Every structure is written in structure tokens, then in C-alpha cells.
Amino acid sequence: MVIKKIAVLLTCHNRKAKTLESLKSLYLNKVPSGYTFDVFLVDDGSTDGTAEAVKEEFPKVNIITGNGNLFWNQGMRLAWKTAANSNAYDFYLWLNDDTIIEPNSLNHLFDCYEEIIAIDEKPSIMTGACYFFSNEKKFSYGGRTEAGPVIPNGKLQKCKYINGNIVLIPKLIHDQLGNLSSDYTHGMGDYDYGLRAINKGFNCYTTKEYVANCPPNEGIPGWCNPELSLTKRWKQLHSPLGLNIKEYNTFRKKFWGQKWILFALKAYAKMISPKTYSKISN
């Protein structure tokens, strides 16, 4: 039997407990027959002992040291580049360090992948649906369309946008698209990758069922939060952890062409007067 190799890619910064919990859920997973995986973790300048704790508890993890300014997209780019240069992997699995995967998630991801490749006769990106608890399981991250989240319903469903929490990408797609785009620091790299795949003729799907637990980011984004001052909203509009308007405009230009200016104007309007914008847009 030819063993297929998976490179699991993560990046982290000062979230030791969450990172360890995510890795634990990965290593407790039932690995599909005929597959093996290696883990590549970028520790982006953590000062809370994350790297040391990972080395002690999971000595097989390949730890790459970042400079502390990589954030999600650039950290994942470094993890992916390192993995791709170290071995010939058949699949790459993005995994957020705050995402806790279910015991049979890897099997389900690959079952979904094999099912759709038999139908489409070409590789696809498979994004895992994530949930959080609020009396019952509710969608947090996964696949999305213009209409909103794609809720798992027991069937394979296409999506337009992919959240990068847990995403399976086959080698053939990586060979054609390469790494995550260098255009982004933190956010939008996952959406960009899915859209680039679609533009190349591939499809993005979401899993039939929830495969991981990951609570959503709470509250209104700072750049359009009416409870914050205009000065603070302005800073958040330009922050890597906010909208990051320059990179947001790059993203919109790439996939919406000249319509990017409309999205930019909406963003500024929402930042300047979030309450007024909310009333107009509803």
C-alpha cells in the first residue's frame, strides 16, 4: 500500500492552552487507513512558553520560529512553505490553533473528499464546518456563499468562501495555486485562496457534518463598533486585526474589479457613522 502524506499547518501566538488543546485533538484523531501526517507549527514570537510546551508534549511537531509580526496569513504561509520544501505531501490541512476537531474528523474529511472527486472527476478544496454551543450546535466557521453560512445538512454542498479553521487542500491544487497570497497579513487570505481555486476551475465544498468546535469571535468588529470613539475605529480600520482597509481594497480589486471602490466607500461610511449606516443598510 502506498502511504499518502498529509502536512498539517498551524500558526500561533501566545495561546498556549488553546494550541495544546488543538494539537491534542489532532493527535487523538482516527487517521484514515493508508495516511500519515506531519505537523508544521509556526510559533510567532510567543512569550507564554507555547513552543516549549509543544516540544514537551508533542515532540514530533516541527516548530518554526516567527518574528512576532506574522499574524495568521503570513504565519500560515511560512508553515506551508516549510512543509512543501521538506517533503512531497499529497495533502495539506490548515488548522487554526483554537479549533478542536472531533475524534473522527479526519476520516470524515477524506470520505467527503473521495466522494466528491468521484463525482466531479477532479480535486476540490474541502472546508470543515465548525460549531459552537448555544443550547445546541450552531455554525461558527466553514463554507459560505453570498447568502451566508452553508449549514451542514448531511450532503456535500458547494461554497464560495472558505474560513481557514480546518481546510483540506490536495497537492494538485497547491501545485497550481501555490501558497496563500502574500498580499495579506492576517485576514482574507483564506477567502482569497478559495476564490482563486474557483477561478482556476476547481470547486470548494463544505463537509456533510460538523467536524470541529471553534467559538466565533464575539462582538461587533472594532472598526465599526459605535461604542468606540472615531479615533479608535479609524485605528481598527487600518489594523491587521481590524478590517485592514488597504489589504481589504486589494482583495476587492482582485475579485470584483472596479467595484472595489463601492466596497471601500461602504467601509468608510460604516466606520464614520456605524449607527447611521446600519439604519440605511437594513
PDB file of C-alpha atoms in Angstrom:
ATOM      1  CA  MET A   1       0.000   0.000   0.000  1.00  0.00           C
ATOM      2  CA  VAL A   2       1.254   3.448  -0.939  1.00  0.00           C
ATOM      3  CA  ILE A   3       1.060   5.685   2.107  1.00  0.00           C
ATOM      4  CA  LYS A   4      -0.281   9.173   1.428  1.00  0.00           C
ATOM      5  CA  LYS A   5       1.230  12.000   3.437  1.00  0.00           C
ATOM      6  CA  ILE A   6      -0.582  14.956   4.977  1.00  0.00           C
ATOM      7  CA  ALA A   7       1.101  18.140   6.196  1.00  0.00           C
ATOM      8  CA  VAL A   8      -0.927  19.786   8.965  1.00  0.00           C
ATOM      9  CA  LEU A   9      -0.265  23.533   9.093  1.00  0.00           C
ATOM     10  CA  LEU A  10      -0.799  25.823  12.094  1.00  0.00           C
ATOM     11  CA  THR A  11       0.372  29.191  13.334  1.00  0.00           C
ATOM     12  CA  CYS A  12       0.094  30.507  16.878  1.00  0.00           C
ATOM     13  CA  HIS A  13       0.923  33.443  19.120  1.00  0.00           C
ATOM     14  CA  ASN A  14       0.600  33.375  22.912  1.00  0.00           C
ATOM     15  CA  ARG A  15      -2.292  30.929  23.075  1.00  0.00           C
ATOM     16  CA  LYS A  16      -0.506  28.056  24.759  1.00  0.00           C
ATOM     17  CA  ALA A  17      -3.524  26.346  26.302  1.00  0.00           C
ATOM     18  CA  LYS A  18      -5.604  26.574  23.122  1.00  0.00           C
ATOM     19  CA  THR A  19      -2.724  25.449  20.910  1.00  0.00           C
ATOM     20  CA  LEU A  20      -2.057  22.417  23.090  1.00  0.00           C
ATOM     21  CA  GLU A  21      -5.752  21.530  23.150  1.00  0.00           C
ATOM     22  CA  SER A  22      -5.982  21.784  19.361  1.00  0.00           C
ATOM     23  CA  LEU A  23      -2.905  19.597  18.868  1.00  0.00           C
ATOM     24  CA  LYS A  24      -4.235  17.089  21.381  1.00  0.00           C
ATOM     25  CA  SER A  25      -7.498  16.786  19.435  1.00  0.00           C
ATOM     26  CA  LEU A  26      -5.473  16.234  16.260  1.00  0.00           C
ATOM     27  CA  TYR A  27      -3.280  13.504  17.703  1.00  0.00           C
ATOM     28  CA  LEU A  28      -6.288  11.761  19.266  1.00  0.00           C
ATOM     29  CA  ASN A  29      -7.958  11.627  15.854  1.00  0.00           C
ATOM     30  CA  LYS A  30      -8.527   8.441  13.940  1.00  0.00           C
ATOM     31  CA  VAL A  31      -6.177   8.742  10.975  1.00  0.00           C
ATOM     32  CA  PRO A  32      -7.644   7.281   7.759  1.00  0.00           C
ATOM     33  CA  SER A  33      -6.147   3.966   6.699  1.00  0.00           C
ATOM     34  CA  GLY A  34      -3.238   4.494   4.321  1.00  0.00           C
ATOM     35  CA  TYR A  35      -2.492   8.021   5.524  1.00  0.00           C
ATOM     36  CA  THR A  36       0.074   9.567   7.827  1.00  0.00           C
ATOM     37  CA  PHE A  37       0.622  13.170   8.871  1.00  0.00           C
ATOM     38  CA  ASP A  38       3.331  15.583   9.968  1.00  0.00           C
ATOM     39  CA  VAL A  39       2.651  18.821  11.807  1.00  0.00           C
ATOM     40  CA  PHE A  40       4.258  22.172  10.989  1.00  0.00           C
ATOM     41  CA  LEU A  41       3.607  24.849  13.603  1.00  0.00           C
ATOM     42  CA  VAL A  42       4.779  28.442  13.330  1.00  0.00           C
ATOM     43  CA  ASP A  43       5.266  29.890  16.804  1.00  0.00           C
ATOM     44  CA  ASP A  44       5.127  33.582  16.032  1.00  0.00           C
ATOM     45  CA  GLY A  45       7.122  35.083  18.866  1.00  0.00           C
ATOM     46  CA  SER A  46       5.085  33.633  21.735  1.00  0.00           C
ATOM     47  CA  THR A  47       6.254  34.707  25.184  1.00  0.00           C
ATOM     48  CA  ASP A  48       3.949  32.390  27.143  1.00  0.00           C
ATOM     49  CA  GLY A  49       6.029  29.235  26.674  1.00  0.00           C
ATOM     50  CA  THR A  50       3.978  27.818  23.800  1.00  0.00           C
ATOM     51  CA  ALA A  51       6.955  26.432  21.869  1.00  0.00           C
ATOM     52  CA  GLU A  52       8.477  24.799  24.943  1.00  0.00           C
ATOM     53  CA  ALA A  53       5.166  23.228  25.961  1.00  0.00           C
ATOM     54  CA  VAL A  54       4.558  21.886  22.451  1.00  0.00           C
ATOM     55  CA  LYS A  55       8.071  20.408  22.309  1.00  0.00           C
ATOM     56  CA  GLU A  56       7.494  18.633  25.601  1.00  0.00           C
ATOM     57  CA  GLU A  57       4.011  17.294  24.899  1.00  0.00           C
ATOM     58  CA  PHE A  58       4.236  16.760  21.128  1.00  0.00           C
ATOM     59  CA  PRO A  59       7.920  16.208  20.271  1.00  0.00           C
ATOM     60  CA  LYS A  60       7.160  15.217  16.666  1.00  0.00           C
ATOM     61  CA  VAL A  61       5.782  18.656  15.810  1.00  0.00           C
ATOM     62  CA  ASN A  62       8.029  20.687  13.515  1.00  0.00           C
ATOM     63  CA  ILE A  63       8.229  24.093  15.184  1.00  0.00           C
ATOM     64  CA  ILE A  64       9.160  27.101  13.054  1.00  0.00           C
ATOM     65  CA  THR A  65      10.020  30.332  14.845  1.00  0.00           C
ATOM     66  CA  GLY A  66       8.373  33.516  13.583  1.00  0.00           C
ATOM     67  CA  ASN A  67       9.349  37.127  14.240  1.00  0.00           C
ATOM     68  CA  GLY A  68       6.215  38.041  16.182  1.00  0.00           C
ATOM     69  CA  ASN A  69       4.659  40.056  13.356  1.00  0.00           C
ATOM     70  CA  LEU A  70       3.374  37.355  11.025  1.00  0.00           C
ATOM     71  CA  PHE A  71      -0.255  37.092  12.159  1.00  0.00           C
ATOM     72  CA  TRP A  72      -2.446  34.337  10.634  1.00  0.00           C
ATOM     73  CA  ASN A  73      -1.896  34.634   6.887  1.00  0.00           C
ATOM     74  CA  GLN A  74       1.845  35.228   6.941  1.00  0.00           C
ATOM     75  CA  GLY A  75       2.315  32.593   9.642  1.00  0.00           C
ATOM     76  CA  MET A  76       0.428  30.025   7.601  1.00  0.00           C
ATOM     77  CA  ARG A  77       2.431  30.981   4.515  1.00  0.00           C
ATOM     78  CA  LEU A  78       5.632  30.219   6.402  1.00  0.00           C
ATOM     79  CA  ALA A  79       4.281  26.901   7.704  1.00  0.00           C
ATOM     80  CA  TRP A  80       3.156  25.907   4.199  1.00  0.00           C
ATOM     81  CA  LYS A  81       6.415  26.927   2.550  1.00  0.00           C
ATOM     82  CA  THR A  82       8.409  24.965   5.116  1.00  0.00           C
ATOM     83  CA  ALA A  83       6.250  21.865   4.698  1.00  0.00           C
ATOM     84  CA  ALA A  84       6.264  21.962   0.896  1.00  0.00           C
ATOM     85  CA  ASN A  85      10.053  22.328   0.842  1.00  0.00           C
ATOM     86  CA  SER A  86      10.615  19.474   3.281  1.00  0.00           C
ATOM     87  CA  ASN A  87       8.680  16.642   1.639  1.00  0.00           C
ATOM     88  CA  ALA A  88       6.336  15.703  -1.194  1.00  0.00           C
ATOM     89  CA  TYR A  89       2.986  15.844   0.583  1.00  0.00           C
ATOM     90  CA  ASP A  90      -0.218  14.596  -1.002  1.00  0.00           C
ATOM     91  CA  PHE A  91      -2.459  16.863   1.067  1.00  0.00           C
ATOM     92  CA  TYR A  92      -2.214  19.977   3.202  1.00  0.00           C
ATOM     93  CA  LEU A  93      -4.530  20.579   6.139  1.00  0.00           C
ATOM     94  CA  TRP A  94      -4.954  24.076   7.513  1.00  0.00           C
ATOM     95  CA  LEU A  95      -5.825  24.016  11.201  1.00  0.00           C
ATOM     96  CA  ASN A  96      -6.442  27.001  13.468  1.00  0.00           C
ATOM     97  CA  ASP A  97      -4.800  26.749  16.857  1.00  0.00           C
ATOM     98  CA  ASP A  98      -8.161  27.410  18.561  1.00  0.00           C
ATOM     99  CA  THR A  99     -10.024  24.741  16.594  1.00  0.00           C
ATOM    100  CA  ILE A 100     -10.773  21.467  18.391  1.00  0.00           C
ATOM    101  CA  ILE A 101     -11.506  18.696  15.940  1.00  0.00           C
ATOM    102  CA  GLU A 102     -13.884  15.807  16.573  1.00  0.00           C
ATOM    103  CA  PRO A 103     -12.423  12.278  17.048  1.00  0.00           C
ATOM    104  CA  ASN A 104     -13.426  11.129  13.546  1.00  0.00           C
ATOM    105  CA  SER A 105     -12.921  14.401  11.686  1.00  0.00           C
ATOM    106  CA  LEU A 106     -10.006  13.322   9.504  1.00  0.00           C
ATOM    107  CA  ASN A 107     -11.909  10.262   8.314  1.00  0.00           C
ATOM    108  CA  HIS A 108     -14.946  12.391   7.536  1.00  0.00           C
ATOM    109  CA  LEU A 109     -12.908  14.991   5.649  1.00  0.00           C
ATOM    110  CA  PHE A 110     -11.321  12.358   3.451  1.00  0.00           C
ATOM    111  CA  ASP A 111     -14.594  10.479   2.954  1.00  0.00           C
ATOM    112  CA  CYS A 112     -16.137  13.732   1.718  1.00  0.00           C
ATOM    113  CA  TYR A 113     -13.122  14.422  -0.474  1.00  0.00           C
ATOM    114  CA  GLU A 114     -13.150  10.961  -2.071  1.00  0.00           C
ATOM    115  CA  GLU A 115     -16.907  11.150  -2.651  1.00  0.00           C
ATOM    116  CA  ILE A 116     -16.775  14.458  -4.459  1.00  0.00           C
ATOM    117  CA  ILE A 117     -13.697  13.623  -6.521  1.00  0.00           C
ATOM    118  CA  ALA A 118     -15.588  10.588  -7.842  1.00  0.00           C
ATOM    119  CA  ILE A 119     -18.453  12.876  -8.875  1.00  0.00           C
ATOM    120  CA  ASP A 120     -16.511  15.877 -10.207  1.00  0.00           C
ATOM    121  CA  GLU A 121     -13.585  13.805 -11.515  1.00  0.00           C
ATOM    122  CA  LYS A 122     -11.193  16.485 -10.296  1.00  0.00           C
ATOM    123  CA  PRO A 123      -9.771  17.541  -6.934  1.00  0.00           C
ATOM    124  CA  SER A 124     -11.614  20.029  -4.755  1.00  0.00           C
ATOM    125  CA  ILE A 125     -10.995  22.017  -1.595  1.00  0.00           C
ATOM    126  CA  MET A 126     -12.856  20.590   1.398  1.00  0.00           C
ATOM    127  CA  THR A 127     -13.545  23.001   4.229  1.00  0.00           C
ATOM    128  CA  GLY A 128     -14.660  21.660   7.579  1.00  0.00           C
ATOM    129  CA  ALA A 129     -17.795  23.041   9.192  1.00  0.00           C
ATOM    130  CA  CYS A 130     -17.168  24.293  12.745  1.00  0.00           C
ATOM    131  CA  TYR A 131     -19.685  24.835  15.518  1.00  0.00           C
ATOM    132  CA  PHE A 132     -20.092  26.394  18.930  1.00  0.00           C
ATOM    133  CA  PHE A 133     -22.570  25.571  21.664  1.00  0.00           C
ATOM    134  CA  SER A 134     -25.514  27.837  22.457  1.00  0.00           C
ATOM    135  CA  ASN A 135     -28.058  25.343  23.816  1.00  0.00           C
ATOM    136  CA  GLU A 136     -27.368  23.427  20.612  1.00  0.00           C
ATOM    137  CA  LYS A 137     -24.685  23.248  17.943  1.00  0.00           C
ATOM    138  CA  LYS A 138     -24.569  26.422  15.875  1.00  0.00           C
ATOM    139  CA  PHE A 139     -22.432  27.312  12.862  1.00  0.00           C
ATOM    140  CA  SER A 140     -19.327  29.377  13.548  1.00  0.00           C
ATOM    141  CA  TYR A 141     -16.900  28.814  10.654  1.00  0.00           C
ATOM    142  CA  GLY A 142     -16.699  26.794   7.451  1.00  0.00           C
ATOM    143  CA  GLY A 143     -18.096  27.367   3.983  1.00  0.00           C
ATOM    144  CA  ARG A 144     -20.096  30.420   2.969  1.00  0.00           C
ATOM    145  CA  THR A 145     -21.922  31.836  -0.040  1.00  0.00           C
ATOM    146  CA  GLU A 146     -23.224  35.326  -0.769  1.00  0.00           C
ATOM    147  CA  ALA A 147     -26.380  34.291   1.111  1.00  0.00           C
ATOM    148  CA  GLY A 148     -24.479  33.410   4.285  1.00  0.00           C
ATOM    149  CA  PRO A 149     -23.134  30.312   6.064  1.00  0.00           C
ATOM    150  CA  VAL A 150     -23.516  26.892   4.460  1.00  0.00           C
ATOM    151  CA  ILE A 151     -25.015  24.813   7.264  1.00  0.00           C
ATOM    152  CA  PRO A 152     -24.121  21.085   7.227  1.00  0.00           C
ATOM    153  CA  ASN A 153     -27.144  19.037   6.152  1.00  0.00           C
ATOM    154  CA  GLY A 154     -25.743  15.556   5.566  1.00  0.00           C
ATOM    155  CA  LYS A 155     -24.927  16.335   1.936  1.00  0.00           C
ATOM    156  CA  LEU A 156     -21.915  17.814   0.193  1.00  0.00           C
ATOM    157  CA  GLN A 157     -22.576  21.458  -0.605  1.00  0.00           C
ATOM    158  CA  LYS A 158     -20.597  23.913  -2.700  1.00  0.00           C
ATOM    159  CA  CYS A 159     -19.402  27.139  -1.143  1.00  0.00           C
ATOM    160  CA  LYS A 160     -17.818  30.308  -2.481  1.00  0.00           C
ATOM    161  CA  TYR A 161     -15.863  31.440   0.565  1.00  0.00           C
ATOM    162  CA  ILE A 162     -13.816  29.283   2.921  1.00  0.00           C
ATOM    163  CA  ASN A 163     -12.874  30.014   6.512  1.00  0.00           C
ATOM    164  CA  GLY A 164      -9.380  28.734   7.227  1.00  0.00           C
ATOM    165  CA  ASN A 165     -10.144  26.963  10.518  1.00  0.00           C
ATOM    166  CA  ILE A 166      -9.883  23.445   9.107  1.00  0.00           C
ATOM    167  CA  VAL A 167      -9.400  23.064   5.360  1.00  0.00           C
ATOM    168  CA  LEU A 168      -8.142  20.123   3.286  1.00  0.00           C
ATOM    169  CA  ILE A 169      -6.219  21.027   0.131  1.00  0.00           C
ATOM    170  CA  PRO A 170      -4.874  18.378  -2.269  1.00  0.00           C
ATOM    171  CA  LYS A 171      -1.412  18.614  -3.791  1.00  0.00           C
ATOM    172  CA  LEU A 172      -2.710  19.227  -7.316  1.00  0.00           C
ATOM    173  CA  ILE A 173      -4.484  22.410  -6.256  1.00  0.00           C
ATOM    174  CA  HIS A 174      -1.424  23.587  -4.324  1.00  0.00           C
ATOM    175  CA  ASP A 175       0.722  22.835  -7.374  1.00  0.00           C
ATOM    176  CA  GLN A 176      -1.457  25.155  -9.473  1.00  0.00           C
ATOM    177  CA  LEU A 177      -2.216  27.902  -6.952  1.00  0.00           C
ATOM    178  CA  GLY A 178       0.864  27.839  -4.782  1.00  0.00           C
ATOM    179  CA  ASN A 179       0.850  29.262  -1.280  1.00  0.00           C
ATOM    180  CA  LEU A 180      -1.530  31.677   0.391  1.00  0.00           C
ATOM    181  CA  SER A 181      -1.227  35.129  -1.153  1.00  0.00           C
ATOM    182  CA  SER A 182       1.490  37.449   0.117  1.00  0.00           C
ATOM    183  CA  ASP A 183      -0.987  40.335  -0.220  1.00  0.00           C
ATOM    184  CA  TYR A 184      -2.432  39.783   3.248  1.00  0.00           C
ATOM    185  CA  THR A 185      -1.113  39.946   6.784  1.00  0.00           C
ATOM    186  CA  HIS A 186      -3.850  38.381   8.886  1.00  0.00           C
ATOM    187  CA  GLY A 187      -7.306  38.017   7.377  1.00  0.00           C
ATOM    188  CA  MET A 188      -8.683  37.493   3.858  1.00  0.00           C
ATOM    189  CA  GLY A 189      -6.012  35.015   2.777  1.00  0.00           C
ATOM    190  CA  ASP A 190      -8.401  32.093   3.219  1.00  0.00           C
ATOM    191  CA  TYR A 191     -11.178  33.759   1.195  1.00  0.00           C
ATOM    192  CA  ASP A 192      -8.625  34.713  -1.452  1.00  0.00           C
ATOM    193  CA  TYR A 193      -7.382  31.136  -1.782  1.00  0.00           C
ATOM    194  CA  GLY A 194     -10.856  29.694  -2.238  1.00  0.00           C
ATOM    195  CA  LEU A 195     -11.755  32.285  -4.858  1.00  0.00           C
ATOM    196  CA  ARG A 196      -8.500  31.694  -6.725  1.00  0.00           C
ATOM    197  CA  ALA A 197      -9.275  27.981  -6.765  1.00  0.00           C
ATOM    198  CA  ILE A 198     -12.740  28.625  -8.189  1.00  0.00           C
ATOM    199  CA  ASN A 199     -11.268  30.935 -10.835  1.00  0.00           C
ATOM    200  CA  LYS A 200      -8.931  28.093 -11.842  1.00  0.00           C
ATOM    201  CA  GLY A 201     -11.883  25.749 -12.366  1.00  0.00           C
ATOM    202  CA  PHE A 202     -11.825  23.915  -9.036  1.00  0.00           C
ATOM    203  CA  ASN A 203     -14.679  23.700  -6.552  1.00  0.00           C
ATOM    204  CA  CYS A 204     -14.905  24.349  -2.824  1.00  0.00           C
ATOM    205  CA  TYR A 205     -17.169  22.192  -0.686  1.00  0.00           C
ATOM    206  CA  THR A 206     -18.125  22.018   2.950  1.00  0.00           C
ATOM    207  CA  THR A 207     -18.315  18.804   4.959  1.00  0.00           C
ATOM    208  CA  LYS A 208     -21.596  16.956   5.432  1.00  0.00           C
ATOM    209  CA  GLU A 209     -21.455  17.390   9.187  1.00  0.00           C
ATOM    210  CA  TYR A 210     -19.709  19.481  11.798  1.00  0.00           C
ATOM    211  CA  VAL A 211     -16.118  18.346  12.272  1.00  0.00           C
ATOM    212  CA  ALA A 212     -14.747  20.780  14.846  1.00  0.00           C
ATOM    213  CA  ASN A 213     -15.574  23.114  17.694  1.00  0.00           C
ATOM    214  CA  CYS A 214     -14.460  26.736  17.442  1.00  0.00           C
ATOM    215  CA  PRO A 215     -16.353  29.603  19.092  1.00  0.00           C
ATOM    216  CA  PRO A 216     -16.809  32.655  16.846  1.00  0.00           C
ATOM    217  CA  ASN A 217     -15.133  35.970  17.514  1.00  0.00           C
ATOM    218  CA  GLU A 218     -17.521  37.815  19.782  1.00  0.00           C
ATOM    219  CA  GLY A 219     -18.952  41.265  19.401  1.00  0.00           C
ATOM    220  CA  ILE A 220     -19.024  43.928  16.717  1.00  0.00           C
ATOM    221  CA  PRO A 221     -15.706  44.479  14.894  1.00  0.00           C
ATOM    222  CA  GLY A 222     -13.854  47.413  16.409  1.00  0.00           C
ATOM    223  CA  TRP A 223     -13.652  49.392  13.178  1.00  0.00           C
ATOM    224  CA  CYS A 224     -17.464  49.704  13.021  1.00  0.00           C
ATOM    225  CA  ASN A 225     -18.345  49.484  16.710  1.00  0.00           C
ATOM    226  CA  PRO A 226     -20.415  52.555  17.694  1.00  0.00           C
ATOM    227  CA  GLU A 227     -19.298  52.128  21.306  1.00  0.00           C
ATOM    228  CA  LEU A 228     -15.734  53.054  20.334  1.00  0.00           C
ATOM    229  CA  SER A 229     -14.531  56.549  19.525  1.00  0.00           C
ATOM    230  CA  LEU A 230     -13.969  57.593  15.918  1.00  0.00           C
ATOM    231  CA  THR A 231     -10.212  57.637  16.573  1.00  0.00           C
ATOM    232  CA  LYS A 232     -10.258  54.051  17.800  1.00  0.00           C
ATOM    233  CA  ARG A 233     -12.469  52.951  14.905  1.00  0.00           C
ATOM    234  CA  TRP A 234     -10.032  54.607  12.475  1.00  0.00           C
ATOM    235  CA  LYS A 235      -7.122  52.702  14.005  1.00  0.00           C
ATOM    236  CA  GLN A 236      -9.060  49.448  13.790  1.00  0.00           C
ATOM    237  CA  LEU A 237      -9.908  50.166  10.158  1.00  0.00           C
ATOM    238  CA  HIS A 238      -6.172  50.100   9.394  1.00  0.00           C
ATOM    239  CA  SER A 239      -5.070  47.436  11.891  1.00  0.00           C
ATOM    240  CA  PRO A 240      -4.057  43.913  10.795  1.00  0.00           C
ATOM    241  CA  LEU A 241      -6.524  42.649  13.399  1.00  0.00           C
ATOM    242  CA  GLY A 242      -9.233  45.018  12.161  1.00  0.00           C
ATOM    243  CA  LEU A 243     -10.513  45.451   8.622  1.00  0.00           C
ATOM    244  CA  ASN A 244      -7.044  46.421   7.354  1.00  0.00           C
ATOM    245  CA  ILE A 245      -8.534  48.676   4.686  1.00  0.00           C
ATOM    246  CA  LYS A 246      -5.514  48.694   2.353  1.00  0.00           C
ATOM    247  CA  GLU A 247      -5.463  44.903   2.119  1.00  0.00           C
ATOM    248  CA  TYR A 248      -9.268  44.793   2.023  1.00  0.00           C
ATOM    249  CA  ASN A 249      -9.182  47.052  -1.033  1.00  0.00           C
ATOM    250  CA  THR A 250      -6.580  44.777  -2.633  1.00  0.00           C
ATOM    251  CA  PHE A 251      -8.856  41.790  -2.049  1.00  0.00           C
ATOM    252  CA  ARG A 252     -11.881  43.537  -3.536  1.00  0.00           C
ATOM    253  CA  LYS A 253      -9.930  44.788  -6.574  1.00  0.00           C
ATOM    254  CA  LYS A 254      -8.625  41.303  -7.275  1.00  0.00           C
ATOM    255  CA  PHE A 255     -12.040  39.647  -7.422  1.00  0.00           C
ATOM    256  CA  TRP A 256     -14.551  42.475  -8.013  1.00  0.00           C
ATOM    257  CA  GLY A 257     -12.575  44.727 -10.330  1.00  0.00           C
ATOM    258  CA  GLN A 258     -13.684  48.367 -10.467  1.00  0.00           C
ATOM    259  CA  LYS A 259     -16.499  47.675  -7.992  1.00  0.00           C
ATOM    260  CA  TRP A 260     -13.863  47.700  -5.253  1.00  0.00           C
ATOM    261  CA  ILE A 261     -14.443  51.420  -4.769  1.00  0.00           C
ATOM    262  CA  LEU A 262     -18.056  50.777  -3.738  1.00  0.00           C
ATOM    263  CA  PHE A 263     -16.930  48.347  -1.043  1.00  0.00           C
ATOM    264  CA  ALA A 264     -14.309  50.838   0.138  1.00  0.00           C
ATOM    265  CA  LEU A 265     -16.843  53.664   0.371  1.00  0.00           C
ATOM    266  CA  LYS A 266     -19.216  51.422   2.324  1.00  0.00           C
ATOM    267  CA  ALA A 267     -16.441  50.518   4.736  1.00  0.00           C
ATOM    268  CA  TYR A 268     -15.552  54.171   5.368  1.00  0.00           C
ATOM    269  CA  ALA A 269     -19.224  55.085   5.799  1.00  0.00           C
ATOM    270  CA  LYS A 270     -19.691  52.287   8.289  1.00  0.00           C
ATOM    271  CA  MET A 271     -16.564  53.336  10.183  1.00  0.00           C
ATOM    272  CA  ILE A 272     -17.505  57.040  10.303  1.00  0.00           C
ATOM    273  CA  SER A 273     -21.139  56.552  11.297  1.00  0.00           C
ATOM    274  CA  PRO A 274     -21.882  52.914  12.136  1.00  0.00           C
ATOM    275  CA  LYS A 275     -25.338  53.582  13.615  1.00  0.00           C
ATOM    276  CA  THR A 276     -26.498  55.626  10.616  1.00  0.00           C
ATOM    277  CA  TYR A 277     -25.058  53.121   8.144  1.00  0.00           C
ATOM    278  CA  SER A 278     -26.803  50.266   9.947  1.00  0.00           C
ATOM    279  CA  LYS A 279     -30.186  52.008   9.638  1.00  0.00           C
ATOM    280  CA  ILE A 280     -29.658  52.752   5.934  1.00  0.00           C
ATOM    281  CA  SER A 281     -28.498  49.235   5.046  1.00  0.00           C
ATOM    282  CA  ASN A 282     -31.331  47.455   6.908  1.00  0.00           C
TER     283      ASN A 282
END
